[in-house]
Coordinates of C-alpha atoms and ligand atoms in Angstrom, one line a residue:
Chain A
M1 CA 72.4 -5.5 -9.7
E2 CA 70.5 -4.5 -12.8
S3 CA 69.9 -7.8 -14.9
D4 CA 69.6 -8.4 -18.2
Y5 CA 66.5 -10.0 -17.9
A6 CA 62.6 -8.5 -16.6
I7 CA 61.4 -12.0 -15.0
E8 CA 63.7 -14.4 -14.3
A9 CA 62.1 -17.8 -12.8
D10 CA 64.4 -21.2 -12.4
G11 CA 62.5 -24.1 -10.6
L12 CA 59.4 -22.4 -10.0
R13 CA 57.9 -24.7 -7.4
R14 CA 54.6 -24.5 -5.0
S15 CA 52.5 -26.1 -2.6
Y16 CA 50.2 -25.5 -1.4
R17 CA 49.3 -27.7 2.8
S18 CA 45.5 -26.9 2.9
R19 CA 43.7 -29.5 6.2
T20 CA 40.2 -30.6 4.8
G21 CA 37.5 -32.7 7.7
W22 CA 37.4 -30.8 10.7
L23 CA 36.8 -34.1 13.4
R24 CA 39.3 -36.5 11.1
P25 CA 41.4 -33.6 9.2
R26 CA 43.6 -35.0 6.7
L27 CA 46.4 -32.9 5.5
T28 CA 46.6 -32.3 1.8
T29 CA 49.2 -31.1 -0.5
V30 CA 48.2 -29.6 -4.3
D31 CA 51.4 -29.2 -6.7
A32 CA 49.7 -25.7 -7.6
V33 CA 53.5 -25.4 -10.2
R34 CA 56.0 -28.2 -10.1
G35 CA 58.9 -27.0 -12.1
V36 CA 58.8 -23.6 -14.4
D37 CA 61.8 -22.2 -15.9
F38 CA 61.4 -19.1 -18.4
T39 CA 63.0 -15.2 -19.2
V40 CA 62.1 -12.8 -19.9
R41 CA 63.9 -10.0 -21.8
R42 CA 63.0 -6.0 -20.9
G43 CA 59.8 -5.0 -22.2
E44 CA 59.3 -8.1 -23.6
L45 CA 55.1 -8.9 -24.4
F46 CA 55.2 -12.9 -22.5
G47 CA 52.0 -14.7 -22.4
L48 CA 51.1 -17.6 -20.0
L49 CA 48.5 -19.6 -21.3
G50 CA 46.8 -22.2 -19.4
P51 CA 43.6 -24.1 -18.4
N52 CA 42.0 -23.5 -14.8
G53 CA 44.5 -24.7 -12.2
A54 CA 47.5 -24.7 -14.7
G55 CA 49.0 -22.5 -12.6
K56 CA 49.6 -19.5 -13.7
T57 CA 47.9 -17.3 -10.6
T58 CA 50.1 -19.1 -8.5
T59 CA 53.2 -18.4 -10.8
I60 CA 52.9 -14.6 -11.0
K61 CA 52.2 -15.0 -7.3
M62 CA 55.3 -15.8 -7.2
L63 CA 57.4 -13.5 -9.0
N64 CA 54.8 -10.2 -7.9
T65 CA 55.9 -11.6 -3.6
L66 CA 52.2 -12.6 -2.1
L67 CA 53.7 -16.3 -1.9
I68 CA 57.1 -17.6 -1.3
P69 CA 58.2 -20.8 -4.2
T70 CA 58.3 -23.6 -2.3
G71 CA 60.9 -25.2 -4.7
G72 CA 63.2 -22.8 -7.7
T73 CA 64.1 -19.2 -7.4
A74 CA 63.0 -15.8 -9.2
R75 CA 64.4 -13.0 -9.9
I76 CA 62.5 -9.3 -11.1
C77 CA 64.9 -7.1 -12.3
G78 CA 67.3 -8.7 -11.2
F79 CA 66.0 -9.2 -7.9
D80 CA 65.4 -11.4 -5.7
V81 CA 61.4 -12.1 -5.0
E82 CA 62.1 -14.1 -1.5
K83 CA 64.4 -11.7 0.0
Q84 CA 65.0 -8.1 -1.7
T85 CA 60.9 -7.8 -1.1
R86 CA 60.8 -3.8 -1.4
E87 CA 63.2 -3.3 -4.6
V88 CA 60.8 -5.7 -6.4
R89 CA 57.5 -4.4 -5.2
R90 CA 58.8 -0.8 -6.4
R91 CA 59.4 -1.8 -10.1
I92 CA 56.5 -4.3 -10.6
G93 CA 52.4 -3.7 -11.1
Y94 CA 49.7 -6.4 -10.6
V95 CA 46.3 -6.3 -12.2
F96 CA 43.9 -9.5 -10.9
G97 CA 40.9 -9.6 -12.5
G98 CA 37.8 -9.8 -10.3
D99 CA 34.9 -8.0 -8.8
R100 CA 36.8 -7.7 -5.8
G101 CA 40.0 -5.5 -4.9
L102 CA 38.7 -2.1 -4.4
Y103 CA 37.3 0.3 -1.8
D104 CA 33.5 0.1 -2.3
R105 CA 33.0 2.5 -0.8
L106 CA 35.4 5.2 -1.6
S107 CA 34.7 7.0 -5.6
A108 CA 37.4 5.8 -8.4
L109 CA 39.5 8.8 -6.9
D110 CA 39.8 8.1 -4.0
N111 CA 40.4 4.8 -4.6
L112 CA 43.5 6.0 -6.6
R113 CA 44.6 8.2 -4.8
Y114 CA 45.0 5.7 -1.4
F115 CA 46.8 3.4 -4.2
A116 CA 49.2 6.3 -5.0
E117 CA 50.2 6.6 -1.4
L118 CA 51.0 3.7 -0.9
Y119 CA 52.9 3.1 -4.4
G120 CA 54.9 5.8 -3.6
V121 CA 53.3 8.3 -5.8
P122 CA 55.4 11.5 -5.1
A123 CA 52.3 13.9 -4.1
R124 CA 53.4 16.7 -6.4
D125 CA 52.6 13.9 -9.4
Q126 CA 49.9 12.4 -7.7
R127 CA 47.6 14.3 -9.3
R128 CA 48.4 14.8 -12.8
R129 CA 49.5 10.4 -12.9
I130 CA 45.6 10.4 -11.5
A131 CA 43.8 12.4 -14.0
E132 CA 46.2 10.1 -17.1
L133 CA 45.3 7.2 -16.5
L134 CA 41.9 8.3 -15.8
D135 CA 41.8 9.2 -19.1
L136 CA 42.8 6.3 -20.3
V137 CA 41.1 4.0 -19.1
R138 CA 38.0 5.8 -19.4
L139 CA 36.9 6.8 -16.8
A140 CA 37.4 10.4 -16.2
G141 CA 33.9 12.4 -15.5
R142 CA 32.9 9.1 -13.1
E143 CA 35.2 9.1 -11.0
Q144 CA 33.6 10.7 -8.2
D145 CA 31.0 8.6 -7.9
R146 CA 31.2 5.1 -5.7
V147 CA 32.9 2.3 -6.9
E148 CA 29.8 0.4 -5.3
G149 CA 28.1 1.7 -8.3
Y150 CA 30.3 0.4 -10.5
S151 CA 30.2 -2.2 -13.7
R152 CA 32.2 -5.4 -13.3
G153 CA 33.4 -3.4 -16.5
M154 CA 34.4 -0.6 -14.8
R155 CA 35.6 -2.1 -12.1
Q156 CA 38.4 -4.1 -14.1
R157 CA 39.4 -0.8 -15.5
L158 CA 40.1 0.4 -12.5
H159 CA 42.1 -2.2 -11.4
I160 CA 43.9 -1.3 -14.3
A161 CA 44.3 1.6 -13.3
R162 CA 45.9 1.0 -10.1
G163 CA 48.6 -1.3 -11.0
L164 CA 49.6 1.8 -13.3
L165 CA 49.6 4.2 -10.8
H166 CA 53.8 4.1 -10.5
A167 CA 54.6 3.1 -13.5
P168 CA 56.0 0.4 -12.6
E169 CA 58.6 -1.4 -14.8
V170 CA 57.2 -4.9 -14.9
L171 CA 53.5 -5.2 -15.3
F172 CA 51.3 -8.2 -14.1
L173 CA 47.9 -8.8 -16.1
D174 CA 46.2 -11.6 -15.0
E175 CA 43.0 -11.8 -17.3
P176 CA 42.6 -8.5 -17.6
S177 CA 39.9 -8.6 -19.9
I178 CA 37.4 -10.8 -18.3
G179 CA 34.6 -8.8 -18.1
V180 CA 35.5 -6.6 -20.3
D181 CA 32.8 -5.3 -23.8
P182 CA 34.0 -6.0 -27.0
V183 CA 35.2 -2.0 -28.0
A184 CA 36.8 -1.7 -24.5
A185 CA 38.7 -4.6 -24.5
R186 CA 40.4 -4.1 -28.2
E187 CA 41.1 -0.6 -26.4
L188 CA 43.2 -2.4 -23.1
R189 CA 44.3 -4.6 -26.0
Q190 CA 45.8 -1.2 -27.3
T191 CA 47.1 -0.5 -24.2
V192 CA 49.1 -3.1 -23.8
A193 CA 51.2 -2.9 -26.5
N194 CA 51.8 1.2 -25.9
L195 CA 53.1 0.2 -22.6
A196 CA 54.9 -2.8 -23.9
A197 CA 56.1 -0.2 -26.9
T198 CA 57.5 1.9 -24.3
G199 CA 59.9 -0.5 -22.5
T200 CA 57.3 -1.8 -19.9
T201 CA 57.7 -5.2 -19.6
V202 CA 54.8 -7.4 -19.6
L203 CA 53.8 -11.3 -18.2
L204 CA 49.7 -11.7 -19.1
T205 CA 47.0 -14.6 -19.0
T206 CA 44.2 -14.6 -20.8
H207 CA 42.0 -17.2 -21.8
Y208 CA 41.5 -15.4 -25.2
M209 CA 43.6 -16.5 -27.3
A210 CA 43.2 -14.3 -29.7
E211 CA 44.0 -11.8 -27.7
A212 CA 47.8 -13.6 -26.7
D213 CA 48.3 -14.0 -30.2
E214 CA 48.1 -10.6 -31.5
L215 CA 50.1 -9.1 -28.5
C216 CA 52.1 -11.8 -27.4
D217 CA 56.0 -11.9 -28.1
R218 CA 56.1 -14.9 -26.6
I219 CA 54.4 -17.4 -25.2
A220 CA 54.3 -20.2 -22.5
V221 CA 51.4 -22.9 -22.3
I222 CA 51.9 -23.8 -19.3
A223 CA 49.1 -26.7 -17.7
D224 CA 49.9 -29.3 -14.8
G225 CA 52.9 -27.2 -13.3
R226 CA 54.8 -27.1 -15.6
I227 CA 55.5 -25.2 -18.9
Q228 CA 54.4 -27.0 -22.0
A229 CA 55.5 -25.6 -24.8
L230 CA 57.1 -22.1 -25.4
G231 CA 57.8 -20.0 -28.4
T232 CA 56.8 -16.7 -30.4
P233 CA 52.4 -16.7 -31.3
S234 CA 54.2 -18.5 -35.0
E235 CA 56.1 -21.0 -33.6
L236 CA 53.7 -22.5 -31.7
R237 CA 51.1 -22.1 -35.0
S238 CA 53.3 -24.1 -36.2
R239 CA 53.0 -27.0 -34.1
A240 CA 49.3 -28.0 -35.8
D241 CA 51.2 -27.4 -39.4
G242 CA 50.2 -29.7 -41.7
R243 CA 46.3 -29.9 -39.9
R244 CA 43.6 -29.1 -41.2
V245 CA 40.3 -28.1 -39.2
V246 CA 36.8 -28.9 -39.7
E247 CA 34.6 -26.8 -37.0
V248 CA 31.0 -27.7 -36.9
E249 CA 28.0 -26.1 -34.8
A250 CA 25.8 -28.6 -33.6
Y251 CA 22.9 -29.7 -30.7
G252 CA 22.7 -31.8 -28.1
V253 CA 25.7 -34.2 -29.4
P254 CA 25.8 -37.2 -26.9
D255 CA 29.4 -38.1 -25.9
T256 CA 29.1 -41.7 -28.1
A257 CA 29.3 -39.3 -31.4
L258 CA 32.4 -37.8 -29.9
A259 CA 34.3 -40.6 -29.0
A260 CA 33.1 -41.8 -32.6
L261 CA 34.7 -38.8 -33.9
R262 CA 38.4 -39.2 -32.2
D263 CA 38.6 -42.1 -33.6
L264 CA 38.1 -41.5 -37.2
P265 CA 41.3 -42.4 -38.8
G266 CA 43.6 -39.3 -39.9
V267 CA 41.6 -37.1 -36.8
R268 CA 44.4 -36.1 -34.0
E269 CA 42.3 -33.6 -31.8
T270 CA 38.4 -33.0 -31.3
A271 CA 37.7 -30.6 -29.0
V272 CA 33.8 -29.3 -28.1
E273 CA 32.8 -25.4 -26.4
T274 CA 29.7 -24.9 -25.4
R275 CA 28.2 -21.5 -25.9
G276 CA 24.7 -21.9 -24.3
T277 CA 22.3 -25.2 -25.7
L278 CA 25.2 -24.9 -28.9
Q279 CA 28.2 -26.6 -29.5
V280 CA 30.8 -25.7 -31.4
L281 CA 33.1 -29.0 -32.5
T282 CA 36.7 -28.8 -33.7
V283 CA 37.9 -31.7 -35.3
Q284 CA 42.1 -31.1 -36.2
S285 CA 43.0 -34.0 -38.7
D286 CA 45.9 -34.9 -41.1
A287 CA 46.3 -31.9 -43.9
H288 CA 45.8 -34.6 -47.3
V289 CA 42.9 -36.7 -45.3
D290 CA 39.7 -34.4 -45.7
V291 CA 37.5 -35.6 -43.0
Q292 CA 34.6 -33.8 -43.1
S293 CA 32.3 -36.1 -45.2
D294 CA 33.1 -38.7 -41.9
V295 CA 32.7 -36.3 -39.3
L296 CA 29.2 -35.4 -40.7
R297 CA 28.6 -39.7 -41.1
E298 CA 29.4 -39.7 -37.7
L299 CA 26.9 -36.5 -36.7
A300 CA 23.5 -37.4 -38.9
G301 CA 20.7 -36.6 -37.0
I302 CA 21.5 -34.2 -34.9
R303 CA 21.1 -30.6 -35.2
L304 CA 23.7 -29.2 -37.2
G305 CA 24.2 -25.6 -37.6
R306 CA 27.4 -23.8 -40.1
V307 CA 30.3 -26.1 -41.4
D308 CA 33.7 -25.0 -42.2
S309 CA 36.8 -26.3 -43.1
R310 CA 39.7 -23.8 -42.2
E311 CA 44.2 -24.1 -41.9
P312 CA 44.3 -24.3 -38.0
T313 CA 44.7 -20.8 -35.6
L314 CA 46.7 -20.2 -32.6
E315 CA 43.6 -22.0 -30.5
D316 CA 44.5 -25.8 -32.0
A317 CA 48.0 -25.4 -31.6
Y318 CA 47.0 -24.8 -28.0
V319 CA 44.6 -27.5 -27.3
T320 CA 46.9 -29.8 -29.0
I321 CA 49.7 -29.1 -26.1
V322 CA 47.1 -29.3 -23.7
N323 CA 45.7 -32.5 -24.9
A324 CA 49.1 -33.5 -25.2
S325 CA 50.0 -33.2 -21.7
Chain B
M1 CA 58.6 13.5 4.5
S2 CA 56.0 11.2 2.9
G3 CA 56.0 8.7 5.3
L4 CA 54.4 11.7 7.2
R5 CA 52.0 11.8 4.5
L6 CA 50.7 8.4 4.5
V7 CA 49.9 8.1 7.8
T8 CA 48.2 11.4 8.0
V9 CA 46.6 11.6 4.4
G10 CA 46.7 7.4 3.8
G11 CA 45.4 6.8 7.1
M12 CA 42.3 9.8 6.8
I13 CA 41.4 8.4 3.7
A14 CA 41.8 4.4 4.7
Y15 CA 39.4 5.7 7.3
R16 CA 36.8 6.5 5.1
A17 CA 36.8 3.3 3.0
L18 CA 37.0 0.5 6.4
F19 CA 34.8 2.3 8.7
N20 CA 31.6 0.7 9.0
W21 CA 30.0 3.5 10.8
T22 CA 30.2 7.1 8.9
R23 CA 27.3 7.7 7.6
P24 CA 25.7 10.0 9.0
A25 CA 22.7 8.3 10.9
L26 CA 25.3 5.4 11.8
F27 CA 27.7 8.1 12.9
I28 CA 25.8 10.0 15.1
G29 CA 23.3 7.5 16.7
T30 CA 26.0 4.7 17.5
L31 CA 29.3 6.2 18.5
F32 CA 26.9 9.4 20.1
I33 CA 24.3 8.6 21.0
G34 CA 23.7 5.0 22.3
P35 CA 27.7 5.9 24.6
L36 CA 25.5 8.9 26.0
F37 CA 23.1 6.7 27.5
Q38 CA 25.5 3.9 28.6
L39 CA 27.2 7.2 30.9
L40 CA 23.7 8.4 31.9
F41 CA 22.9 4.9 33.5
F42 CA 25.1 3.9 34.9
A43 CA 25.3 7.5 36.3
Y44 CA 21.8 6.9 37.8
L45 CA 22.2 4.0 38.5
G46 CA 25.4 5.1 40.0
R47 CA 23.2 7.2 42.2
Q48 CA 20.7 4.8 42.9
L49 CA 23.1 2.7 44.8
R50 CA 25.0 5.7 46.0
V51 CA 28.5 3.6 44.8
G52 CA 30.2 6.8 44.1
D53 CA 29.6 10.4 42.8
D54 CA 28.4 12.0 40.1
Q55 CA 32.6 12.7 39.7
F56 CA 33.3 9.6 39.8
F57 CA 30.9 8.0 37.2
L58 CA 30.7 10.6 34.9
V59 CA 34.1 11.5 34.2
G60 CA 35.0 8.3 34.2
N61 CA 32.6 6.6 31.4
A62 CA 33.4 9.4 29.0
V63 CA 36.6 8.4 28.9
L64 CA 35.3 4.9 28.1
T65 CA 32.6 6.3 25.7
A66 CA 36.1 6.6 23.2
S67 CA 36.9 3.0 23.4
L68 CA 33.5 1.8 20.7
A69 CA 34.7 3.9 17.8
C70 CA 38.5 3.4 18.9
V71 CA 38.7 -0.2 19.3
F72 CA 35.6 -1.8 16.5
G73 CA 37.1 0.9 14.5
G74 CA 40.5 -0.2 15.2
T75 CA 39.3 -3.4 14.5
M76 CA 38.2 -2.2 11.1
A77 CA 41.1 -0.8 9.8
V78 CA 42.1 -4.3 9.5
A79 CA 39.9 -6.4 9.2
N80 CA 37.5 -4.9 7.1
E81 CA 40.9 -5.6 4.1
R82 CA 38.8 -8.8 3.8
R83 CA 35.4 -8.1 2.7
F84 CA 36.7 -6.1 0.2
G85 CA 39.4 -8.2 -1.4
T86 CA 41.8 -5.1 -1.3
L87 CA 44.7 -6.7 1.8
G88 CA 46.8 -8.4 -1.1
H89 CA 47.1 -4.7 -2.9
V90 CA 48.4 -4.0 0.1
L91 CA 50.7 -5.4 0.2
L92 CA 52.1 -4.8 -2.5
S93 CA 53.1 -1.6 -1.6
P94 CA 56.5 -1.2 -0.9
R95 CA 55.9 0.8 2.1
S96 CA 56.3 0.1 5.4
R97 CA 53.1 -1.6 7.0
T98 CA 54.1 -0.1 10.7
A99 CA 53.7 3.5 8.3
I100 CA 50.3 2.5 6.9
F101 CA 48.3 0.8 9.4
W102 CA 49.7 3.2 12.5
G103 CA 48.6 5.9 10.3
R104 CA 44.7 3.9 10.6
V105 CA 44.6 4.7 13.9
L106 CA 44.7 8.2 14.1
P107 CA 41.7 9.4 12.5
Y108 CA 39.8 6.8 14.8
A109 CA 41.4 8.0 18.5
G110 CA 41.1 11.2 17.2
N111 CA 37.3 10.6 16.3
G112 CA 37.2 8.8 20.1
L113 CA 38.2 11.8 21.7
L114 CA 35.7 14.0 20.1
I115 CA 33.1 11.8 20.8
S116 CA 34.3 11.7 24.9
V117 CA 35.3 15.6 24.6
F118 CA 30.8 15.7 24.0
T119 CA 29.4 12.7 26.0
L120 CA 31.0 15.1 29.4
T121 CA 30.0 18.3 27.9
V122 CA 26.8 17.1 27.1
A123 CA 26.3 14.8 30.4
S124 CA 27.6 17.1 32.8
L125 CA 25.3 19.9 31.7
M126 CA 22.3 17.5 32.4
L127 CA 23.1 16.3 35.6
G128 CA 24.9 19.6 37.5
L129 CA 28.1 18.8 37.6
S130 CA 31.0 21.4 37.6
I131 CA 33.8 21.4 36.0
P132 CA 37.1 23.4 36.7
L133 CA 37.9 25.6 34.0
S134 CA 41.7 25.2 34.4
A135 CA 41.6 21.3 34.5
L136 CA 40.5 21.3 30.7
P137 CA 43.1 21.3 28.8
G138 CA 44.5 18.9 31.1
L139 CA 41.0 16.4 30.4
A140 CA 41.2 16.7 26.8
L141 CA 45.0 15.2 27.7
A142 CA 43.8 12.2 29.4
M143 CA 41.1 11.7 27.0
A144 CA 43.3 11.3 23.9
A145 CA 45.7 9.2 25.7
G146 CA 42.6 7.0 25.8
S147 CA 41.0 7.2 23.1
L148 CA 44.7 6.4 21.5
A149 CA 45.1 3.5 23.4
C150 CA 42.1 2.2 22.5
G151 CA 42.8 2.5 19.0
F152 CA 46.3 0.4 18.8
F153 CA 43.5 -2.0 20.9
G154 CA 41.5 -2.8 18.8
L155 CA 44.6 -2.0 15.4
T156 CA 46.0 -5.2 17.9
L157 CA 42.4 -6.9 17.6
G158 CA 42.2 -6.4 14.1
A159 CA 45.5 -8.1 13.3
L160 CA 44.5 -10.9 14.8
G161 CA 41.2 -10.7 12.3
L162 CA 43.9 -11.9 9.6
R163 CA 44.6 -14.5 11.0
F164 CA 40.7 -15.9 12.6
R165 CA 38.0 -15.2 11.0
D166 CA 35.8 -13.8 13.5
V167 CA 37.5 -11.2 14.9
F168 CA 34.5 -8.8 15.4
V169 CA 33.2 -11.3 18.5
I170 CA 36.6 -10.9 20.1
S171 CA 36.0 -6.6 19.4
N172 CA 32.5 -7.1 21.2
V173 CA 33.6 -9.0 24.1
A174 CA 36.2 -6.9 24.5
V175 CA 34.1 -3.7 24.3
A176 CA 32.6 -5.6 27.3
V177 CA 35.7 -6.4 29.8
L178 CA 36.6 -2.4 28.7
L179 CA 33.4 -1.7 31.0
L180 CA 34.0 -3.9 33.8
L181 CA 37.8 -3.9 34.2
T182 CA 39.0 -0.3 33.5
G183 CA 37.9 0.7 36.9
V184 CA 35.1 3.7 35.3
N185 CA 31.6 1.6 36.7
V186 CA 32.8 -0.7 39.5
P187 CA 36.3 0.9 41.7
P188 CA 39.1 -1.2 41.6
G189 CA 38.4 -2.5 45.6
N190 CA 35.4 -3.7 44.7
L191 CA 37.8 -5.8 42.0
P192 CA 39.1 -9.4 42.7
Q193 CA 42.6 -9.0 42.3
W194 CA 43.9 -10.7 39.0
M195 CA 40.6 -8.2 37.6
V196 CA 42.3 -5.2 38.7
V197 CA 45.6 -6.6 37.7
V198 CA 44.5 -6.9 34.0
G199 CA 42.6 -3.9 34.4
Q200 CA 45.9 -2.0 34.1
G201 CA 46.9 -3.9 31.3
L202 CA 43.9 -1.9 29.1
P203 CA 43.6 0.9 27.7
V204 CA 41.5 3.3 29.8
T205 CA 41.7 2.3 32.6
H206 CA 44.8 4.8 33.8
A207 CA 43.3 7.3 31.3
A208 CA 39.8 7.3 33.3
E209 CA 42.2 7.5 36.4
A210 CA 43.7 10.8 35.1
A211 CA 40.5 12.4 34.2
R212 CA 39.1 12.0 37.9
M213 CA 42.2 13.6 40.0
L214 CA 42.4 15.9 37.1
A215 CA 38.2 16.5 37.4
A216 CA 39.3 17.4 40.9
G217 CA 40.9 19.9 40.5
R218 CA 44.3 18.2 41.3
G219 CA 46.3 19.8 38.4
L220 CA 48.0 17.9 35.4
D221 CA 50.9 17.1 38.0
A222 CA 49.2 14.7 40.3
A223 CA 47.4 13.5 36.7
A224 CA 50.0 12.8 34.7
P225 CA 51.8 9.4 35.7
A226 CA 48.6 8.0 35.0
I227 CA 48.6 9.8 31.5
G228 CA 52.2 8.1 31.2
Q229 CA 51.2 5.4 31.4
E230 CA 48.2 5.3 29.3
L231 CA 50.6 6.2 27.6
L232 CA 53.1 3.2 27.6
V233 CA 49.6 0.9 27.6
A234 CA 49.0 2.7 23.8
A235 CA 52.8 2.1 22.8
A236 CA 52.7 -1.4 23.8
Y237 CA 49.4 -2.3 21.6
A238 CA 51.0 -0.6 19.0
V239 CA 53.9 -2.5 18.9
V240 CA 51.9 -5.8 19.1
A241 CA 50.0 -4.9 16.3
A242 CA 53.0 -4.0 14.0
L243 CA 54.4 -7.7 15.2
L244 CA 51.1 -9.1 14.5
L245 CA 50.8 -7.3 11.0
K246 CA 54.8 -8.5 10.2
F247 CA 53.6 -12.6 11.7
F248 CA 50.4 -12.9 9.7
E249 CA 52.2 -11.5 6.8
A250 CA 55.4 -13.8 6.2
E251 CA 53.2 -16.8 7.4
S252 CA 50.4 -15.9 4.2
R253 CA 53.9 -15.1 1.8
R254 CA 55.1 -18.7 3.8
R255 CA 51.5 -20.5 4.3
A256 CA 49.3 -18.9 1.3
S257 CA 46.9 -18.0 4.7
L258 CA 45.3 -15.0 4.1
D259 CA 43.1 -14.4 1.4
T260 CA 45.5 -12.1 -0.7
L261 CA 43.2 -11.6 -3.8
Ligands
LIG1 N1 45.2 -20.8 -1.4 C1 45.1 -21.9 -2.3 N2 44.8 -23.3 -1.5 C2 45.0 -24.5 -2.0 N3 44.8 -24.4 -3.7 C3 45.3 -24.0 -4.1 C4 45.0 -22.0 -3.7 N4 45.4 -21.6 -4.4 C5 45.6 -21.9 -5.6 N5 45.2 -23.2 -5.3 C6 45.5 -24.7 -5.8 O1 46.4 -24.4 -7.3 C7 46.0 -24.5 -8.5 C8 46.6 -23.9 -9.3 O2 45.8 -23.1 -9.5 P1 45.8 -21.3 -9.7 O3 45.2 -20.2 -9.7 O4 47.6 -20.8 -9.8 O5 45.5 -21.6 -11.7 P2 45.4 -20.9 -12.9 O6 46.5 -21.5 -14.4 O7 45.8 -19.2 -12.5 O8 43.5 -20.6 -12.7 P3 42.7 -20.2 -13.9 O9 42.5 -20.1 -15.0 O10 41.1 -20.9 -13.5 O11 42.5 -18.7 -13.2 C9 45.1 -25.3 -8.8 O12 44.6 -27.1 -8.8 C10 43.9 -24.5 -7.4 O13 43.3 -25.6 -6.5
LIG2 MG1 43.9 -18.0 -12.2

């Protein structure tokens, strides 16, 4: 029954029904995932990217047995996620970004001891395995402290240790680097890369494009519950081939100016990222058109910071794909 | 073998993780001192009203004092998963839910037994009730059965807590109902018939009855059927709790009805 693929998703769908309103209840249905197909080979590091609410977490929850698909099927190492839950659960680990999900009153050590028990780590291996993992996530020395006193990043690292307790064949990492400092994030990427190198299949979601670019063998971009693009990072990047990017730091850009940028001749995409009061405008254009002077003219009178012209990155390709969906 | 470990070691860790009253002040105050005064209150009230003798109130109430720890503990053993957001991670376990959750009840039952023994000892010394030495093993057995039944009763409520957010309201009501319907403070003859019938299906009722027989020196043979009935009640709640947990888990996978993460 063992399959060549670690993960196979076949027309996966999931909708949520919820009741809103109390006096006059209405049943609303959200189609979170609307037909997703992909396969992940054993040992592959597969990225799932997409905007908030795209259906990434929902997809993962169907693959890890917490939710039953409303349509389609999926298999983990050949086992059906709906019916063969025990076989699937033996083989998977799940790390979910966030502050919750740990027993606050227990120490890190006791949290790990409990989940080692639940995840079927043999008693004689537990002590060694837990010590290894505490070392790996750099919590050794703090393992006796109650988790309620942990910082966000420490919790996140404990989540990761827990997900690895039973050395799962397939690891689902849902925004694992959220709240983790840059040094720890780099270590985390190294850890993930090592796991994949030693044969663990990893399905990763992240909002950090550089992380996905560095780590993933292949990436699926999902938006509106459907896969919009699937390929290696360089294949996805090539979607922005023949383009050039102008990046402008600015303060207080009015919406009218943004709309004007989008309408400039040669401009293909625009995006804005806000960092505090600073806005970073990204303007993609055809490579043979130099739009920089046009862009600056549209922004005349607005306080600007650094202005840069560069080759497109995976992030630019991602923006293109998501905007097209 | 590893199933046994899951029940015992797992149960103990879960007790420390999920029980709200493990801090020494809360533990002693809420679980030992409070119930002791409740017991004394009913014993003195009984003297005043001449409804029953000291032994009636003391022994029955000593069995009942376990209920606070066991009923609330059993509830917390499931319902508090919601507070920590850990339920999803527990449900990802490939192991038997029944073993995981039944194991969680045992520490509370042990805790309850300890409380019953404590309140009975202190109250007997204070009020000058003497209990035949030969009755002690039987009494311990009856109290253990009562605590176990209370624990599984609490687990049943906790399972309901997966579905109904404010389940601790139900636990509060349940503890008050036990006070009335188990016949510990009001002899069954003085209760309406339907209350007696309900009481038969509640924890503590049969254990208290058995404990009274034992304290009166009637021997384990006489008390055994009542202890057996209490264990039957415990088993029934254990099964109901396991079924509810199974049902709510299946439903949550279909309807995304639990906040599993
Ligand atoms: N339990 C639920 N009940 C109702 N709707 C839900 C539920 N969980 C998710 N949704 C909806 O399903 C859609 C997809 O959500 P999902 O969590 O899968 O997105 P995501 O891609 O993981 O987003 P993010 O990047 O923000 O984590 C959203 O519209 C969300 O509101
Ligand atoms: Mg998500």
